[in-house]
Coordinates of C-alpha atoms in Angstrom, one line a residue:
M1 CA 133.5 150.0 56.4
S2 CA 136.7 150.2 54.3
G3 CA 139.7 147.9 54.6
V4 CA 141.7 150.6 56.3
E5 CA 138.9 151.3 58.9
A6 CA 138.6 147.5 59.5
E7 CA 142.4 147.2 60.2
D8 CA 142.3 150.2 62.5
A9 CA 139.4 148.7 64.4
K10 CA 141.3 145.3 64.7
K11 CA 144.3 147.1 66.1
E12 CA 142.2 149.0 68.6
V13 CA 140.5 145.7 69.7
A14 CA 143.9 144.1 70.1
E15 CA 145.1 147.0 72.2
C16 CA 142.0 146.8 74.4
E17 CA 142.4 143.0 74.9
K18 CA 146.1 143.5 75.9
E19 CA 145.0 146.2 78.4
I20 CA 142.3 143.9 79.8
G21 CA 144.9 141.1 80.2
T22 CA 147.2 143.5 82.1
I23 CA 144.3 144.5 84.4
K24 CA 143.4 140.9 85.1
A25 CA 147.0 140.1 85.9
L26 CA 147.2 143.0 88.3
L27 CA 143.9 142.0 90.0
R28 CA 145.3 138.4 90.5
G29 CA 148.4 139.9 92.0
L30 CA 146.4 141.7 94.6
G31 CA 145.0 138.5 95.9
P32 CA 141.7 138.2 97.8
A33 CA 140.4 141.3 99.5
A34 CA 141.0 141.6 103.2
E35 CA 137.9 140.6 105.0
D36 CA 136.7 139.9 108.4
E37 CA 137.9 136.3 109.2
S38 CA 134.4 135.3 110.3
E39 CA 133.0 136.1 106.8
S40 CA 135.9 134.6 104.8
N41 CA 135.8 131.2 103.2
E42 CA 138.2 128.8 101.4
F43 CA 137.5 126.6 98.5
K44 CA 140.1 123.9 98.1
V45 CA 140.6 121.7 95.0
A46 CA 142.8 118.6 94.6
F47 CA 142.8 115.7 92.3
L48 CA 142.9 112.3 94.0
K49 CA 142.9 109.7 91.2
V50 CA 143.5 109.4 87.5
E51 CA 142.1 106.5 85.5
G52 CA 142.6 105.4 81.9
L53 CA 145.9 107.1 81.2
P54 CA 149.2 105.4 80.4
E55 CA 151.6 105.0 83.4
E56 CA 154.0 107.6 81.9
A57 CA 151.3 110.3 81.7
K58 CA 151.8 113.5 83.7
P59 CA 148.4 115.0 84.1
V60 CA 148.0 118.7 84.8
L61 CA 144.9 120.6 85.8
K62 CA 144.6 124.3 85.1
L63 CA 141.8 125.8 87.2
Q64 CA 140.2 129.2 86.8
I65 CA 137.6 130.6 89.1
S66 CA 135.5 133.7 88.2
S67 CA 134.7 135.4 91.5
P68 CA 137.2 136.5 92.5
V69 CA 139.2 136.0 89.3
E70 CA 142.0 133.6 90.2
E71 CA 143.9 130.8 88.5
A72 CA 145.8 127.8 89.8
T73 CA 147.6 124.8 88.4
L74 CA 147.7 121.3 89.9
S75 CA 150.6 119.2 88.6
E76 CA 150.6 116.2 91.0
I77 CA 148.1 113.9 92.5
F78 CA 147.2 114.8 96.1
D79 CA 149.4 113.1 98.8
P80 CA 148.1 113.6 102.3
L81 CA 151.5 113.0 103.8
A82 CA 153.3 115.6 101.7
E83 CA 154.5 118.7 103.5
D84 CA 154.5 120.9 100.4
T85 CA 151.0 121.0 98.9
S86 CA 151.6 123.8 96.4
K87 CA 151.4 121.4 93.4
T88 CA 148.6 119.2 94.8
V89 CA 146.1 121.6 96.3
A90 CA 144.6 124.8 94.9
V91 CA 143.2 127.2 97.5
F92 CA 140.8 129.9 96.6
R93 CA 139.8 132.4 99.3
A94 CA 136.8 134.7 99.7
V95 CA 134.9 132.9 96.9
E96 CA 131.5 134.5 96.1
T97 CA 129.7 131.2 96.1
N98 CA 126.4 132.6 94.8
Q99 CA 128.0 133.6 91.5
A100 CA 131.4 132.0 91.0
T101 CA 132.1 129.5 88.3
M102 CA 135.1 127.3 87.7
S103 CA 136.7 126.1 84.4
I104 CA 139.1 123.2 84.4
E105 CA 141.5 122.4 81.6
A106 CA 143.1 119.0 81.7
S107 CA 146.3 118.2 79.8
D108 CA 149.5 116.2 79.9
A109 CA 152.6 118.1 81.1
D110 CA 154.7 116.6 78.2
I111 CA 152.3 117.6 75.4

């Protein structure tokens, strides 16, 4: 394969990856498929405690589930008295429990 062919192939791969990213974003935007309520499920994730970090640390968890493809970010420790749980609880609906996997990326909000 010549250098020109290799460059063309790299460009084509980059275009395909961009298209795949667009498709994933559109799928996430659709949300979970409408299902019969009796067959639906919910998978809720929250973090309750952080140990070993300095007091000024601002932990953030980025969650990604594979089936259905969804992402969520938790930026605060769960507070059972809080009315707004959008930053403390991630809710995944219609999870295919026999094949779904989850990846978790932990970081500090200031880094």
